[in-house]
């Protein structure tokens, strides 16, 4: 059974960044330096020779958590552009905050990027970098800013700095330490590096304009004291650069041509340009400098992509860890059975714009269905089993029925399915008193056992509570599928089944959306203005169900992460964590068609 496809697939959406890249490459705007993270000093960068213009992008995650669906958009955009235009994409860890970063996150990010099918290696270049490997260069850059009068050491407390920063309508106030001499600033900064001061005692700030309309230009902090062990550099440093200071320098040192980021960084672009401009004036960087380009982040219904909220879900045990298949993390998506190709198709359809929009989760699931329908082999699973006894079939007899592995790909051949006197069928396929339009089994009605015979229902057995425990029928021997008599009897119902004696009894996990409303935590119409809703109140308590099902015997040998379409039910994957050899556990990735709205959830 295949998913219905009664409408044409949408064309790929617009991508304005491609237009920028193509124009820049045609104009030779960006020249590539023979540099990209090679050993040396920051000043060496300015002397490196230039080659013909080439594209270099980067994906720069902070290793302080697991990647989510929004990161997939950035990953596929940056690596996709580099691949399309013969350039390079770097994987760079912006590890400037030792208190929140961990090697666990580094490893998970590497794994997630690889899973999406992206590679940072090309033509002998590894292109895997860490901001922490540039810390010595960043210190040189900071000292150059001090020497040029563009930075100073501030000794205000955090509360004083906050009070003097101003507001969106009121300018800030100059720090009383803003006019320290270059010599005093250099001395204090050296002593900060030597570990003479406690955390928070001093901070290095850029000297720009405390009255700037853009608050990010009001003497932003560029270095702070942190006596903390770093996952990569250990205890070598006790001052660490701020992300907004480190990031532009990393881009420049790696020859990044297009620094692509989400819209929340748009207000930071003036500082990005200011910083690189001052360092180029000081002779530390060579022009042309990288350009920052912003695009709208991915926003999905029924999902939260806030790192803070995801951490809360994990820490408070509302989910079973970062890889819970209901989580919108890439490790969770992989475990659930979502396809990396499905992510790629979805991102192509969403496109890249500067307009914030909320994308319906149905579009994401449709992309997954389309890819899986094409790629996944078919198997049979009975999720709500009730026994079907064929009273006129010989006891002990077993024969083979044949089913295609994939109806769209006959080259994949067929598989054998054992047929016997007692079969498992779905409980919903029998009604003792049929409702209007019911075409499956009820006393006196005939239906086809898919890939097998036409049978006629004769009745059922019930337990003491009136529950149906077995359905009885007789079969028509001349009607086996694939034989000349298969069409001799016309029926409207078609049932899937597995042999009782040959079935694999398996644990199946049925997953739904983690939240029951499109915008978790958002105020609703009619809410009091002062009401603050907790996004946890919108969790779907029925988002996970575990059942015991009867599966086609061949599924016993399914390997972890091997995915199938279970006919009539959807796309399922052998769990990559809990599956054991000969005993796979299956997760439902997505149903055959959208049933969420119809369920009234």
XYZ file of C-alpha atoms in Angstrom:
601
model
C 0.000 0.000 0.000
C 1.355 3.401 -0.915
C 0.577 6.832 0.432
C -1.946 8.742 -1.678
C -0.454 11.312 -4.009
C -3.369 13.169 -5.545
C -1.658 16.509 -5.976
C 1.494 17.643 -7.701
C 4.563 18.074 -5.512
C 5.333 21.739 -4.852
C 8.323 23.252 -6.586
C 11.391 24.262 -4.550
C 10.886 27.609 -2.863
C 12.918 30.750 -3.490
C 16.366 31.165 -1.961
C 17.529 34.795 -1.997
C 20.978 33.864 -0.697
C 21.689 31.914 -3.882
C 21.156 35.132 -5.841
C 23.689 36.949 -3.644
C 26.241 34.142 -3.942
C 25.930 33.940 -7.720
C 26.354 37.703 -8.116
C 29.392 37.776 -5.794
C 31.092 34.879 -7.536
C 30.456 36.396 -10.964
C 32.004 39.677 -9.803
C 35.011 37.947 -8.204
C 34.163 39.763 -4.992
C 35.691 37.257 -2.584
C 39.205 35.984 -2.986
C 40.400 32.902 -1.169
C 43.537 33.139 0.946
C 45.959 30.233 1.372
C 45.177 30.230 5.056
C 41.998 28.772 6.625
C 43.147 27.909 10.095
C 46.847 27.336 9.419
C 49.307 27.876 12.301
C 50.748 31.332 12.730
C 49.894 34.733 14.118
C 46.900 36.886 13.326
C 49.186 39.302 11.469
C 50.264 36.495 9.121
C 46.729 36.413 7.783
C 47.111 39.811 6.175
C 50.158 38.683 4.217
C 48.665 35.463 2.813
C 48.383 35.421 -1.003
C 45.031 35.647 -2.778
C 43.552 33.193 -5.260
C 40.513 33.337 -7.494
C 37.202 33.941 -5.773
C 35.639 30.854 -4.213
C 32.714 30.276 -1.914
C 33.307 29.391 1.727
C 30.445 29.026 4.177
C 30.357 27.633 7.674
C 28.045 25.996 10.186
C 29.168 27.303 13.620
C 27.242 25.608 16.469
C 27.934 26.280 20.110
C 28.619 22.900 21.768
C 26.230 23.523 24.662
C 23.310 21.315 23.622
C 21.909 19.002 20.984
C 20.995 20.267 17.528
C 17.313 20.710 16.651
C 15.199 21.007 13.489
C 16.100 24.680 13.117
C 19.779 23.799 12.925
C 18.986 21.395 10.077
C 17.896 24.362 7.969
C 21.214 26.121 8.567
C 23.257 22.955 8.030
C 21.602 22.086 4.742
C 21.724 25.697 3.551
C 25.427 26.220 4.244
C 26.665 22.817 3.124
C 24.259 22.828 0.185
C 25.505 26.174 -1.137
C 29.123 25.043 -0.867
C 28.361 21.840 -2.744
C 26.296 23.546 -5.440
C 28.915 26.209 -6.210
C 32.069 24.123 -5.823
C 33.093 25.749 -2.566
C 33.831 24.639 0.979
C 31.699 24.535 4.107
C 33.417 24.479 7.476
C 32.120 22.819 10.609
C 33.280 25.105 13.395
C 32.554 24.847 17.089
C 32.052 28.263 18.656
C 33.281 27.072 22.019
C 33.842 30.376 23.817
C 31.857 29.587 26.987
C 33.655 26.915 29.057
C 30.932 26.759 31.710
C 28.243 25.403 29.374
C 30.157 23.359 26.823
C 31.003 19.690 26.829
C 32.641 17.085 24.596
C 29.345 15.165 24.625
C 27.751 17.961 22.630
C 30.702 18.163 20.235
C 30.365 14.456 19.465
C 26.587 14.654 19.043
C 26.869 17.605 16.631
C 29.441 15.835 14.466
C 27.192 12.778 14.369
C 24.093 14.828 13.458
C 25.804 16.719 10.615
C 27.084 13.447 9.160
C 23.625 11.896 9.469
C 22.184 14.715 7.367
C 24.640 13.702 4.657
C 26.967 16.695 4.938
C 30.751 16.600 4.862
C 33.298 19.260 5.779
C 36.100 17.385 3.977
C 36.982 18.161 0.374
C 40.110 17.838 -1.759
C 42.309 17.058 1.214
C 40.940 19.868 3.375
C 39.374 18.748 6.655
C 37.672 22.075 7.451
C 36.806 21.117 11.029
C 37.673 23.969 13.403
C 37.248 25.172 16.974
C 37.029 28.791 18.077
C 39.215 27.803 21.013
C 42.075 27.057 18.608
C 42.112 30.786 17.768
C 42.216 32.085 21.345
C 45.818 33.288 21.049
C 44.960 35.183 17.846
C 41.898 36.711 19.477
C 44.037 37.998 22.333
C 46.338 39.632 19.781
C 43.308 41.227 18.132
C 42.012 42.508 21.466
C 45.383 44.018 22.326
C 45.539 45.651 18.888
C 42.150 47.269 19.538
C 43.390 48.563 22.890
C 46.557 49.947 21.296
C 44.488 51.769 18.660
C 42.181 53.265 21.286
C 39.234 51.057 20.266
C 38.919 49.062 23.505
C 39.265 49.603 27.249
C 39.067 47.697 30.512
C 35.931 48.530 32.472
C 35.800 47.955 36.223
C 32.104 48.623 36.766
C 29.976 45.907 38.305
C 27.504 44.054 36.092
C 24.634 45.971 37.698
C 26.346 49.323 37.066
C 27.011 48.446 33.432
C 23.389 47.423 32.991
C 22.113 50.639 34.548
C 24.390 52.784 32.376
C 23.595 51.013 29.130
C 20.465 53.043 28.462
C 17.271 51.926 26.768
C 15.840 51.800 23.283
C 14.793 55.433 23.681
C 17.498 56.743 26.052
C 21.260 56.827 25.318
C 23.706 55.102 27.587
C 26.260 56.752 29.866
C 30.000 56.534 29.441
C 31.788 54.353 31.941
C 33.979 56.274 34.428
C 36.802 53.988 33.247
C 36.302 54.673 29.534
C 39.169 57.168 29.306
C 41.857 55.005 30.863
C 45.151 55.315 29.035
C 46.291 52.726 26.526
C 49.132 51.750 28.862
C 46.765 51.213 31.817
C 44.351 49.192 29.684
C 47.147 47.000 28.327
C 48.472 46.429 31.851
C 45.063 45.517 33.250
C 44.275 43.217 30.348
C 47.599 41.411 30.750
C 46.876 40.967 34.444
C 43.397 39.677 33.633
C 45.052 37.053 31.455
C 47.487 36.197 34.233
C 44.644 35.340 36.596
C 45.145 38.171 39.092
C 41.451 39.079 39.291
C 38.264 37.302 40.259
C 35.441 36.651 37.831
C 33.572 39.861 37.127
C 36.224 42.202 38.547
C 37.004 43.655 35.122
C 35.778 43.270 31.571
C 37.216 44.382 28.241
C 34.832 46.484 26.143
C 34.979 47.857 22.629
C 34.949 51.673 22.563
C 32.322 52.673 20.017
C 29.415 54.949 21.009
C 27.302 54.831 24.172
C 24.669 56.967 22.434
C 24.316 54.704 19.403
C 20.686 53.925 18.473
C 21.728 50.273 18.102
C 22.324 49.108 21.674
C 24.763 46.476 20.397
C 27.175 49.302 19.544
C 27.146 50.794 23.037
C 30.620 49.632 23.982
C 29.886 45.887 23.839
C 31.856 43.487 26.039
C 34.496 41.538 24.146
C 36.442 39.694 26.891
C 35.433 38.510 30.358
C 37.218 36.745 33.193
C 36.226 33.098 33.717
C 38.203 30.782 35.961
C 36.800 27.620 34.391
C 38.155 24.513 32.696
C 37.558 24.438 28.960
C 36.717 21.165 27.194
C 39.423 21.785 24.571
C 42.046 24.082 26.143
C 41.832 22.929 29.753
C 43.043 25.590 32.217
C 45.309 27.471 29.800
C 43.106 30.590 29.795
C 41.194 32.481 32.445
C 39.811 35.126 30.063
C 37.433 34.161 27.291
C 36.143 36.116 24.294
C 32.477 36.961 23.957
C 30.690 35.163 21.127
C 29.999 38.387 19.224
C 33.713 39.250 19.286
C 35.025 35.787 18.481
C 32.634 34.910 15.678
C 33.665 37.578 13.103
C 37.337 36.874 13.722
C 36.805 33.152 13.182
C 35.006 33.872 9.916
C 37.827 36.090 8.704
C 40.621 33.708 9.692
C 38.875 30.871 7.873
C 38.267 32.913 4.702
C 34.513 32.666 5.046
C 32.932 34.584 2.177
C 29.287 34.468 3.268
C 28.561 34.327 6.996
C 24.958 33.123 6.944
C 22.953 33.382 10.157
C 19.376 33.814 11.372
C 17.536 37.118 11.686
C 18.099 37.566 15.424
C 21.734 38.410 14.564
C 20.764 41.227 12.203
C 21.212 43.860 14.922
C 24.691 42.442 15.578
C 25.835 42.960 11.982
C 26.997 46.580 12.550
C 29.373 45.365 15.281
C 30.493 42.460 13.058
C 31.431 44.944 10.334
C 32.924 47.469 12.766
C 35.196 44.877 14.366
C 36.525 43.413 11.122
C 37.019 46.904 9.731
C 39.131 47.993 12.721
C 41.239 44.811 12.558
C 41.792 45.289 8.838
C 42.873 48.900 9.496
C 45.357 47.550 12.050
C 46.851 45.282 9.385
C 45.658 42.068 11.028
C 43.113 41.029 8.388
C 43.116 41.299 4.633
C 40.211 42.537 2.568
C 37.767 41.529 1.200
C 36.220 40.700 4.541
C 33.375 38.238 5.138
C 29.830 39.544 4.813
C 27.049 38.583 7.197
C 23.696 37.661 5.631
C 20.596 36.936 7.708
C 17.651 34.681 6.897
C 14.506 33.717 8.762
C 14.811 30.839 11.176
C 12.629 27.741 10.958
C 9.415 27.978 12.961
C 7.139 24.934 13.049
C 3.696 24.392 14.521
C 3.342 21.909 17.391
C 7.055 22.275 18.174
C 9.297 24.284 20.507
C 12.803 25.049 19.250
C 13.970 27.220 22.130
C 17.112 25.681 23.586
C 15.983 26.766 27.047
C 12.661 24.979 26.673
C 14.268 21.859 25.243
C 16.641 21.728 28.196
C 13.669 22.115 30.541
C 11.868 19.216 28.875
C 14.920 17.000 29.399
C 15.982 18.164 32.858
C 12.475 17.923 34.300
C 12.028 14.499 32.661
C 8.960 15.399 30.623
C 10.679 13.368 27.894
C 13.129 10.470 27.966
C 16.262 12.407 27.119
C 17.529 14.395 24.151
C 16.969 11.478 21.785
C 13.346 10.900 22.781
C 11.651 10.314 19.387
C 9.105 13.034 20.202
C 11.807 15.675 20.646
C 12.500 18.115 17.766
C 16.202 17.356 18.046
C 18.106 15.763 15.198
C 19.116 12.848 17.406
C 15.446 12.423 18.331
C 14.396 12.645 14.671
C 16.926 10.019 13.712
C 15.737 7.671 16.446
C 12.104 8.199 15.505
C 12.861 7.154 11.950
C 12.666 10.457 10.117
C 14.706 10.517 6.932
C 17.670 12.797 6.293
C 16.456 13.041 2.689
C 13.064 14.076 4.051
C 14.702 16.978 5.882
C 16.424 17.996 2.666
C 13.185 17.919 0.660
C 11.338 19.861 3.352
C 13.984 22.581 3.508
C 13.929 22.925 -0.284
C 10.189 23.507 -0.152
C 10.337 25.932 2.753
C 12.942 28.055 0.993
C 15.163 30.801 2.369
C 13.709 34.260 2.944
C 13.904 37.155 5.375
C 10.239 36.813 6.306
C 9.415 35.116 9.603
C 6.640 32.589 9.164
C 5.127 29.644 10.984
C 5.333 26.465 8.903
C 2.613 23.854 9.343
C 4.022 20.600 10.693
C 1.896 18.789 8.109
C 4.297 20.037 5.404
C 7.213 18.495 7.276
C 5.408 15.158 7.601
C 4.363 15.246 3.939
C 7.991 15.608 2.883
C 8.903 12.617 5.050
C 6.070 10.541 3.568
C 7.076 11.387 0.020
C 10.680 10.337 0.545
C 9.813 7.215 2.529
C 7.146 6.130 0.051
C 9.847 6.087 -2.598
C 12.612 4.482 -0.529
C 11.111 2.127 2.065
C 10.358 -1.516 1.396
C 6.958 -2.854 2.423
C 6.175 -5.285 5.214
C 3.060 -6.442 7.087
C 2.309 -5.721 10.738
C -0.896 -6.318 12.689
C -1.030 -3.724 15.460
C -4.307 -4.757 17.133
C -4.322 -8.519 16.574
C -7.329 -10.786 16.701
C -7.162 -14.396 15.554
C -8.761 -15.443 12.261
C -9.421 -19.208 11.991
C -9.971 -20.649 8.517
C -12.068 -23.660 9.451
C -11.809 -25.460 6.092
C -8.041 -24.996 5.702
C -6.070 -28.172 6.516
C -4.512 -28.159 9.996
C -0.720 -28.182 9.915
C -0.550 -27.084 6.295
C 1.672 -24.123 5.407
C 2.057 -22.564 1.983
C 3.822 -19.539 0.617
C 2.196 -16.362 -0.589
C 4.241 -13.765 -2.432
C 4.319 -10.008 -1.991
C 6.398 -7.311 -3.719
C 9.116 -5.729 -1.628
C 8.246 -2.384 -3.192
C 5.357 -1.826 -5.624
C 7.165 1.148 -7.212
C 10.408 -0.793 -7.698
C 9.781 -4.243 -9.180
C 13.533 -4.720 -9.501
C 13.585 -5.268 -5.709
C 11.749 -8.549 -6.241
C 9.288 -10.376 -4.040
C 9.317 -12.031 -0.648
C 7.552 -15.137 0.650
C 4.959 -14.909 3.420
C 3.826 -18.100 5.211
C 0.081 -18.780 5.093
C -1.595 -21.174 7.522
C -4.928 -22.078 9.080
C -4.719 -19.472 11.844
C -3.846 -15.881 11.044
C -3.671 -12.556 12.882
C -5.832 -9.769 11.468
C -6.617 -6.269 12.741
C -9.386 -6.076 15.323
C -11.008 -3.250 13.367
C -11.366 -5.539 10.331
C -14.243 -7.478 11.936
C -17.641 -6.224 13.044
C -20.307 -8.610 14.263
C -22.913 -6.005 13.362
C -21.454 -3.958 10.514
C -21.849 -0.224 10.275
C -23.002 1.325 7.013
C -20.324 1.038 4.327
C -18.207 -1.504 6.237
C -16.622 -3.816 3.647
C -14.423 -6.111 5.648
C -15.369 -9.160 7.683
C -18.798 -9.698 9.214
C -20.959 -12.837 9.234
C -21.896 -13.724 5.663
C -19.490 -11.239 4.001
C -16.494 -12.058 1.858
C -13.158 -10.232 1.714
C -9.699 -10.901 0.300
C -6.722 -11.729 2.424
C -4.106 -9.599 0.684
C -1.659 -11.768 -1.322
C -3.770 -14.805 -0.290
C -7.306 -16.077 -0.680
C -10.856 -14.782 -0.618
C -12.562 -15.832 2.628
C -16.152 -15.757 3.844
C -16.823 -14.882 7.480
C -18.970 -17.396 9.374
C -18.951 -15.981 12.902
C -16.802 -15.333 15.955
C -15.849 -16.543 19.451
C -16.177 -14.297 22.510
C -14.874 -14.423 26.048
C -16.990 -14.176 29.195
C -16.992 -10.375 28.869
C -18.296 -10.418 25.343
C -14.991 -9.477 23.739
C -14.251 -11.054 20.364
C -11.251 -13.378 20.715
C -11.421 -15.200 17.369
C -13.120 -14.775 14.011
C -14.118 -17.798 11.923
C -14.244 -18.081 8.145
C -13.905 -20.449 5.219
C -11.632 -19.904 2.240
C -12.181 -20.343 -1.488
C -9.216 -22.489 -2.647
C -9.414 -21.356 -6.295
C -8.988 -17.623 -5.467
C -5.334 -17.394 -4.440
C -3.644 -14.187 -5.548
C -1.425 -14.657 -8.563
C -3.371 -17.652 -9.905
C -5.826 -17.720 -12.838
C -8.788 -17.914 -10.456
C -7.820 -14.930 -8.346
C -10.420 -12.682 -9.979
C -13.182 -15.254 -10.193
C -14.831 -13.799 -7.095
C -15.192 -10.033 -6.762
C -14.921 -8.550 -3.267
C -14.525 -5.012 -1.966
C -12.669 -5.613 1.298
C -8.929 -6.277 1.426
C -7.233 -7.335 4.674
C -3.621 -7.707 5.718
C -2.576 -10.593 7.946
C 0.296 -12.665 9.328
C 0.431 -16.351 10.191
C 0.005 -17.050 13.910
C 2.654 -19.776 13.887
C 5.210 -17.659 12.050
C 4.586 -14.131 13.350
C 7.174 -12.091 15.214
C 5.736 -10.638 18.418
C 7.274 -7.195 18.811
C 7.089 -4.031 20.864
C 5.823 -1.121 18.802
C 5.967 2.531 19.882
C 3.365 4.821 18.385
C 4.404 8.467 18.539
C 2.302 11.557 18.023
C 3.168 15.240 18.324
C 4.586 16.257 21.670
C 2.250 19.264 21.924
C -1.474 19.399 21.295
C -1.687 23.006 20.060
C 0.058 24.736 17.136
C 1.835 27.352 19.295
C 2.771 25.839 22.673
C 2.661 28.414 25.473
C 1.175 31.174 23.342
C -1.650 33.304 24.710
C -5.041 32.372 23.360
C -7.937 34.529 22.293
C -9.823 35.636 25.378
C -6.899 35.187 27.783
C -6.417 37.958 30.309
C -3.579 40.329 29.278
C -1.630 39.525 32.435
C -1.870 35.774 31.877
C 1.409 34.003 31.225
C 0.879 30.514 29.947
C 3.322 27.687 30.589
C 4.220 25.812 27.405
C 4.255 22.594 29.435
C 0.500 22.938 29.919
C 0.131 22.300 26.190
C 1.905 18.935 26.187
C 0.047 16.074 24.569
C -0.371 13.374 27.222
C -1.090 10.829 24.473
C 2.079 11.503 22.483
C 3.556 8.061 23.145
C 1.891 4.642 23.283
C 3.562 1.238 23.492
C 1.745 -1.798 22.117
C 2.496 -5.439 21.380
C 1.980 -6.301 17.725
C 2.277 -9.303 15.416
C 4.693 -8.774 12.547
C 5.703 -10.516 9.383
C 8.398 -13.021 10.331
C 11.104 -11.427 8.162
C 11.030 -8.334 10.401
C 12.705 -10.337 13.149
C 15.983 -9.756 11.303
C 15.577 -5.999 10.919
C 18.731 -4.082 11.805
C 18.775 -0.947 13.976
C 17.674 2.096 11.912
C 16.296 -0.083 9.125
C 12.995 1.434 8.074
C 9.890 -0.037 6.414
C 6.405 0.896 5.391
C 4.046 -1.248 7.432
C 1.192 -1.624 4.963
C -1.856 0.413 5.945
C -0.198 1.826 9.071
C 2.737 4.044 8.179
C 6.527 4.165 8.263
C 8.391 2.426 11.061
C 12.027 2.082 12.045
C 13.903 -0.436 14.154
C 14.926 1.547 17.219
C 18.649 2.334 17.122
C 19.010 2.086 20.918
C 16.720 -0.655 22.194
C 16.759 -3.113 19.281
C 18.776 -6.285 19.791
C 19.885 -8.870 17.206
C 16.824 -10.953 16.397
C 14.631 -8.774 18.605
C 14.057 -5.346 17.041
C 11.764 -2.777 18.633
C 9.935 -0.509 16.195
C 9.088 3.212 16.328
C 6.447 4.810 14.141
C 7.952 7.748 12.278
C 4.805 8.942 10.522
C 1.439 7.585 9.432
C 0.542 6.988 5.790
C -1.529 10.169 5.718
C -2.250 13.030 8.049
C -4.737 11.907 10.676
C -3.939 14.543 13.321
C -6.655 17.049 12.445
C -9.225 14.289 11.931
C -8.491 12.921 15.397
C -9.485 16.258 16.890
C -6.321 16.483 18.952
